[in-house]
mmCIF file of C-alpha atoms in Angstrom:
data_model
loop_
_atom_site.group_PDB
_atom_site.id
_atom_site.type_symbol
_atom_site.label_atom_id
_atom_site.label_comp_id
_atom_site.label_asym_id
_atom_site.label_seq_id
_atom_site.Cartn_x
_atom_site.Cartn_y
_atom_site.Cartn_z
ATOM 1 C CA ASP A 1 0.000 0.000 0.000
ATOM 2 C CA ILE A 2 1.094 3.566 -0.651
ATOM 3 C CA HIS A 3 1.592 5.531 2.560
ATOM 4 C CA LEU A 4 0.983 9.273 2.649
ATOM 5 C CA THR A 5 2.584 11.430 5.337
ATOM 6 C CA GLN A 6 1.306 14.946 5.882
ATOM 7 C CA SER A 7 3.234 17.651 7.664
ATOM 8 C CA PRO A 8 2.646 19.335 9.894
ATOM 9 C CA SER A 9 -0.044 17.356 11.727
ATOM 10 C CA SER A 10 -1.346 20.593 13.175
ATOM 11 C CA LEU A 11 -0.753 24.230 12.466
ATOM 12 C CA SER A 12 -1.745 27.513 14.075
ATOM 13 C CA ALA A 13 -2.047 30.534 11.818
ATOM 14 C CA SER A 14 -3.752 33.898 11.576
ATOM 15 C CA VAL A 15 -6.223 35.328 9.123
ATOM 16 C CA GLY A 16 -4.286 36.640 6.148
ATOM 17 C CA ASP A 17 -1.340 34.271 6.590
ATOM 18 C CA ARG A 18 0.081 32.175 3.778
ATOM 19 C CA VAL A 19 0.014 28.510 4.721
ATOM 20 C CA THR A 20 1.631 25.463 3.152
ATOM 21 C CA ILE A 21 0.827 21.835 3.934
ATOM 22 C CA THR A 22 3.007 19.034 2.619
ATOM 23 C CA CYS A 23 2.092 15.483 1.617
ATOM 24 C CA ARG A 24 4.816 12.922 0.945
ATOM 25 C CA ALA A 25 4.121 9.560 -0.691
ATOM 26 C CA SER A 26 6.030 6.364 0.077
ATOM 27 C CA GLN A 27 6.564 5.823 -3.656
ATOM 28 C CA SER A 28 6.033 7.822 -6.814
ATOM 29 C CA ILE A 29 2.383 8.508 -7.512
ATOM 30 C CA ARG A 30 3.026 10.813 -10.460
ATOM 31 C CA PHE A 31 0.232 13.440 -10.339
ATOM 32 C CA TYR A 32 -2.421 11.224 -8.700
ATOM 33 C CA LEU A 33 -2.933 13.350 -5.596
ATOM 34 C CA ASN A 34 -6.071 15.041 -4.316
ATOM 35 C CA TRP A 35 -6.663 17.474 -1.455
ATOM 36 C CA TYR A 36 -9.811 17.707 0.663
ATOM 37 C CA GLN A 37 -10.996 20.067 3.379
ATOM 38 C CA GLN A 38 -13.132 18.800 6.224
ATOM 39 C CA LYS A 39 -14.908 20.952 8.774
ATOM 40 C CA LEU A 40 -15.996 19.557 12.121
ATOM 41 C CA GLY A 41 -18.992 17.272 11.803
ATOM 42 C CA LYS A 42 -19.202 17.643 8.035
ATOM 43 C CA ALA A 43 -18.283 15.542 5.029
ATOM 44 C CA PRO A 44 -15.007 16.357 3.264
ATOM 45 C CA ASN A 45 -14.955 18.778 0.342
ATOM 46 C CA LEU A 46 -12.712 18.439 -2.703
ATOM 47 C CA LEU A 47 -10.254 21.307 -3.196
ATOM 48 C CA ILE A 48 -7.599 20.092 -5.627
ATOM 49 C CA TYR A 49 -7.371 17.046 -7.901
ATOM 50 C CA ALA A 50 -4.525 15.744 -10.043
ATOM 51 C CA ALA A 51 -2.055 17.574 -7.797
ATOM 52 C CA SER A 52 -2.744 21.052 -9.139
ATOM 53 C CA SER A 53 -6.221 21.293 -10.693
ATOM 54 C CA LEU A 54 -8.607 23.529 -8.765
ATOM 55 C CA GLN A 55 -12.058 22.021 -8.327
ATOM 56 C CA SER A 56 -14.885 24.137 -9.671
ATOM 57 C CA GLY A 57 -16.226 26.574 -7.093
ATOM 58 C CA VAL A 58 -13.138 26.450 -4.859
ATOM 59 C CA PRO A 59 -11.593 29.877 -4.153
ATOM 60 C CA SER A 60 -8.418 30.689 -6.059
ATOM 61 C CA ARG A 61 -6.470 31.251 -2.831
ATOM 62 C CA PHE A 62 -6.128 27.459 -2.739
ATOM 63 C CA SER A 63 -3.454 25.939 -4.952
ATOM 64 C CA GLY A 64 -1.648 22.647 -5.264
ATOM 65 C CA SER A 65 1.691 21.610 -6.678
ATOM 66 C CA GLY A 66 4.077 18.711 -6.884
ATOM 67 C CA SER A 67 4.590 15.392 -8.603
ATOM 68 C CA GLY A 68 6.216 12.069 -7.889
ATOM 69 C CA THR A 69 6.449 11.814 -4.104
ATOM 70 C CA ASP A 70 6.251 15.407 -2.836
ATOM 71 C CA PHE A 71 3.169 17.597 -2.955
ATOM 72 C CA THR A 72 2.008 20.849 -1.364
ATOM 73 C CA LEU A 73 -1.277 22.574 -0.696
ATOM 74 C CA THR A 74 -0.984 26.331 -0.322
ATOM 75 C CA ILE A 75 -3.543 28.783 0.969
ATOM 76 C CA SER A 76 -2.358 32.210 -0.123
ATOM 77 C CA SER A 77 -4.277 34.324 2.390
ATOM 78 C CA LEU A 78 -6.144 32.516 5.147
ATOM 79 C CA GLN A 79 -9.796 33.356 5.622
ATOM 80 C CA PRO A 80 -11.841 32.583 8.752
ATOM 81 C CA GLU A 81 -13.729 29.819 6.924
ATOM 82 C CA ASP A 82 -10.458 28.013 6.083
ATOM 83 C CA PHE A 83 -9.856 26.762 9.596
ATOM 84 C CA ALA A 84 -10.471 23.044 9.199
ATOM 85 C CA THR A 85 -8.658 19.736 8.714
ATOM 86 C CA TYR A 86 -7.008 19.003 5.383
ATOM 87 C CA TYR A 87 -6.351 15.573 3.882
ATOM 88 C CA CYS A 88 -4.388 14.405 0.887
ATOM 89 C CA GLN A 89 -5.397 11.228 -0.962
ATOM 90 C CA GLN A 90 -3.688 9.249 -3.691
ATOM 91 C CA SER A 91 -5.557 7.656 -6.604
ATOM 92 C CA TYR A 92 -2.528 6.020 -8.236
ATOM 93 C CA SER A 93 -3.439 2.569 -6.990
ATOM 94 C CA THR A 94 -5.848 0.865 -4.631
ATOM 95 C CA PRO A 95 -6.249 1.137 -1.733
ATOM 96 C CA PHE A 96 -6.726 4.861 -2.328
ATOM 97 C CA THR A 97 -5.035 5.894 0.888
ATOM 98 C CA PHE A 98 -5.380 9.211 2.726
ATOM 99 C CA GLY A 99 -2.831 11.135 4.685
ATOM 100 C CA GLN A 100 -3.377 11.404 8.427
ATOM 101 C CA GLY A 101 -4.686 14.941 8.152
ATOM 102 C CA THR A 102 -3.463 18.437 9.038
ATOM 103 C CA ARG A 103 -5.521 20.415 11.503
ATOM 104 C CA LEU A 104 -5.391 24.136 10.813
ATOM 105 C CA GLU A 105 -6.266 26.218 13.855
ATOM 106 C CA ILE A 106 -6.656 29.882 14.574
ATOM 107 C CA LYS A 107 -3.682 31.485 16.321
ATOM 108 C CA GLU B 1 -28.354 19.013 -7.689
ATOM 109 C CA VAL B 2 -26.270 15.972 -6.822
ATOM 110 C CA GLN B 3 -27.377 14.339 -3.594
ATOM 111 C CA LEU B 4 -26.142 11.278 -1.744
ATOM 112 C CA GLY B 5 -27.982 10.067 1.323
ATOM 113 C CA GLU B 6 -26.730 7.223 3.493
ATOM 114 C CA SER B 7 -28.916 5.173 5.801
ATOM 115 C CA GLY B 8 -28.756 1.933 7.748
ATOM 116 C CA GLY B 9 -26.243 2.823 10.427
ATOM 117 C CA GLY B 10 -26.765 2.064 14.080
ATOM 118 C CA LEU B 11 -25.601 0.058 17.067
ATOM 119 C CA VAL B 12 -24.648 -3.579 16.452
ATOM 120 C CA GLN B 13 -22.921 -6.187 18.583
ATOM 121 C CA PRO B 14 -19.497 -7.570 17.679
ATOM 122 C CA GLY B 15 -19.892 -10.332 15.128
ATOM 123 C CA GLY B 16 -23.140 -8.883 13.854
ATOM 124 C CA SER B 17 -24.157 -7.596 10.451
ATOM 125 C CA LEU B 18 -25.466 -4.370 9.010
ATOM 126 C CA ARG B 19 -26.333 -3.159 5.525
ATOM 127 C CA LEU B 20 -25.769 0.450 4.598
ATOM 128 C CA SER B 21 -27.588 2.091 1.719
ATOM 129 C CA CYS B 22 -26.806 5.248 -0.210
ATOM 130 C CA ALA B 23 -29.565 6.805 -2.293
ATOM 131 C CA ALA B 24 -28.287 8.893 -5.170
ATOM 132 C CA SER B 25 -30.089 11.600 -7.104
ATOM 133 C CA GLY B 26 -29.390 14.539 -9.379
ATOM 134 C CA PHE B 27 -27.019 12.690 -11.706
ATOM 135 C CA THR B 28 -26.839 9.604 -13.907
ATOM 136 C CA PHE B 29 -25.951 7.112 -11.188
ATOM 137 C CA SER B 30 -25.137 4.314 -13.631
ATOM 138 C CA GLY B 31 -22.393 6.406 -15.190
ATOM 139 C CA TYR B 32 -20.201 6.739 -12.121
ATOM 140 C CA TRP B 33 -17.930 4.587 -10.000
ATOM 141 C CA MET B 34 -18.798 4.818 -6.304
ATOM 142 C CA HIS B 35 -16.737 4.434 -3.148
ATOM 143 C CA TRP B 36 -17.256 3.980 0.574
ATOM 144 C CA VAL B 37 -14.958 5.894 2.943
ATOM 145 C CA ARG B 38 -15.098 5.694 6.724
ATOM 146 C CA GLN B 39 -13.939 7.822 9.624
ATOM 147 C CA ALA B 40 -13.623 6.546 13.171
ATOM 148 C CA PRO B 41 -14.570 9.070 15.865
ATOM 149 C CA GLY B 42 -11.879 11.722 16.110
ATOM 150 C CA LYS B 43 -9.722 10.005 13.499
ATOM 151 C CA GLY B 44 -8.837 10.437 9.836
ATOM 152 C CA LEU B 45 -10.420 9.282 6.608
ATOM 153 C CA VAL B 46 -9.987 5.666 5.513
ATOM 154 C CA TRP B 47 -10.874 4.315 2.095
ATOM 155 C CA VAL B 48 -13.009 1.157 2.320
ATOM 156 C CA SER B 49 -14.221 -0.042 -1.059
ATOM 157 C CA ARG B 50 -15.101 0.857 -4.628
ATOM 158 C CA ILE B 51 -17.401 -0.435 -7.343
ATOM 159 C CA ASN B 52 -17.409 0.304 -11.034
ATOM 160 C CA SER B 53 -20.346 1.821 -12.867
ATOM 161 C CA ASP B 54 -22.105 -1.415 -13.805
ATOM 162 C CA GLY B 55 -21.240 -3.307 -10.628
ATOM 163 C CA SER B 56 -19.051 -5.894 -12.321
ATOM 164 C CA SER B 57 -15.819 -4.928 -10.572
ATOM 165 C CA THR B 58 -15.169 -4.318 -6.883
ATOM 166 C CA THR B 59 -12.115 -3.611 -4.705
ATOM 167 C CA TYR B 60 -11.692 -3.597 -0.936
ATOM 168 C CA ALA B 61 -9.286 -2.442 1.725
ATOM 169 C CA ASP B 62 -7.456 -5.367 3.334
ATOM 170 C CA SER B 63 -9.113 -4.591 6.673
ATOM 171 C CA VAL B 64 -12.593 -5.403 5.327
ATOM 172 C CA THR B 65 -11.872 -7.996 2.629
ATOM 173 C CA GLY B 66 -13.967 -11.092 3.162
ATOM 174 C CA ARG B 67 -16.314 -9.318 5.582
ATOM 175 C CA PHE B 68 -17.761 -6.400 3.583
ATOM 176 C CA THR B 69 -19.479 -6.502 0.202
ATOM 177 C CA ILE B 70 -20.137 -3.453 -1.945
ATOM 178 C CA SER B 71 -22.927 -3.585 -4.512
ATOM 179 C CA ARG B 72 -25.264 -1.324 -6.415
ATOM 180 C CA ASP B 73 -28.693 -1.304 -8.015
ATOM 181 C CA ASN B 74 -28.597 1.104 -10.922
ATOM 182 C CA ALA B 75 -32.333 0.757 -11.468
ATOM 183 C CA LYS B 76 -32.889 2.068 -7.940
ATOM 184 C CA ASN B 77 -29.983 4.554 -7.975
ATOM 185 C CA THR B 78 -28.700 2.995 -4.781
ATOM 186 C CA LEU B 79 -25.291 1.919 -3.482
ATOM 187 C CA TYR B 80 -24.945 -0.668 -0.732
ATOM 188 C CA LEU B 81 -22.390 -1.892 1.759
ATOM 189 C CA GLN B 82 -23.093 -5.224 3.412
ATOM 190 C CA MET B 83 -21.006 -5.504 6.555
ATOM 191 C CA ASN B 84 -20.626 -8.881 8.267
ATOM 192 C CA SER B 85 -18.534 -10.104 11.190
ATOM 193 C CA LEU B 86 -18.360 -6.575 12.531
ATOM 194 C CA ARG B 87 -15.616 -5.636 14.958
ATOM 195 C CA ALA B 88 -15.187 -2.778 17.402
ATOM 196 C CA GLU B 89 -12.621 -1.250 15.056
ATOM 197 C CA ASP B 90 -15.296 -0.927 12.356
ATOM 198 C CA THR B 91 -16.982 1.768 14.444
ATOM 199 C CA ALA B 92 -17.026 4.854 12.252
ATOM 200 C CA VAL B 93 -19.044 7.261 10.187
ATOM 201 C CA TYR B 94 -19.431 5.703 6.751
ATOM 202 C CA TYR B 95 -19.580 8.020 3.755
ATOM 203 C CA CYS B 96 -20.673 7.096 0.275
ATOM 204 C CA ALA B 97 -18.812 9.006 -2.365
ATOM 205 C CA ARG B 98 -19.198 9.693 -6.064
ATOM 206 C CA VAL B 99 -15.962 9.407 -7.987
ATOM 207 C CA SER B 100 -15.119 11.368 -11.099
ATOM 208 C CA GLY B 101 -12.098 11.726 -13.332
ATOM 209 C CA ILE B 102 -10.265 9.822 -16.005
ATOM 210 C CA TYR B 103 -7.290 7.836 -14.738
ATOM 211 C CA ASP B 104 -4.817 8.770 -17.451
ATOM 212 C CA THR B 105 -5.456 12.510 -17.393
ATOM 213 C CA SER B 106 -6.826 13.561 -14.007
ATOM 214 C CA GLY B 107 -6.838 10.500 -11.819
ATOM 215 C CA TYR B 108 -9.870 9.679 -9.721
ATOM 216 C CA TYR B 109 -11.296 11.995 -7.088
ATOM 217 C CA VAL B 110 -14.371 12.236 -4.909
ATOM 218 C CA ASP B 111 -16.403 15.200 -6.057
ATOM 219 C CA TYR B 112 -19.523 14.511 -3.993
ATOM 220 C CA TRP B 113 -19.935 12.984 -0.532
ATOM 221 C CA GLY B 114 -22.956 11.922 1.440
ATOM 222 C CA GLN B 115 -23.542 13.235 4.948
ATOM 223 C CA GLY B 116 -22.439 9.938 6.475
ATOM 224 C CA THR B 117 -24.073 7.328 8.677
ATOM 225 C CA LEU B 118 -22.665 6.244 12.033
ATOM 226 C CA VAL B 119 -21.998 2.578 12.704
ATOM 227 C CA THR B 120 -21.220 1.647 16.291
ATOM 228 C CA VAL B 121 -20.012 -1.861 17.086
ATOM 229 C CA SER B 122 -20.261 -2.527 20.785
ATOM 230 C CA SER B 123 -21.691 -5.005 23.250
#
């Protein structure tokens, strides 16, 4: 199975900050990496697919990059509604594993 | 509007069985692969199973292989997860998920999720 490691596991930041979350795969997964946002008690929401493609309706302050084993999710200017938990997921091969999550908290 | 609605969760004893359903609407259900993803209380997301658009191909996580069965009824626009030999570690919110994308160009991704149904395995 492909293991995904997110860093950091938790992060405190302020409104307006630029934030970067990293996802590292245990083997090359080319561009097969998605990012989701999950708010407490809610289902996840797709932000980025194929490493860098912005899902329709997602604000442009979210961006993704990377290929192979190293990927990043960047939020260019944090908004109050962005405080949530973020997960990466690979779709290179089954099982379609998720990272352990990064909890983004208000400083 | 795409909607996915899970049902069938509840409290079950270890070793028991439960069948989850996911009613789909607002899209051509028979044209999409579907997945189940679960989340234990306070924990992260875990992929469980997938089924192709016509139900002829299924895949499972090792942790549920031989105990869970995914299926679908395209005439009823409904996805199922039959869970047998349940264990305490199966306790989780179970989400059904619509998958989009083309493997060679965009990969697969979940673009719509249900609200989830809680399964609790306890004596």
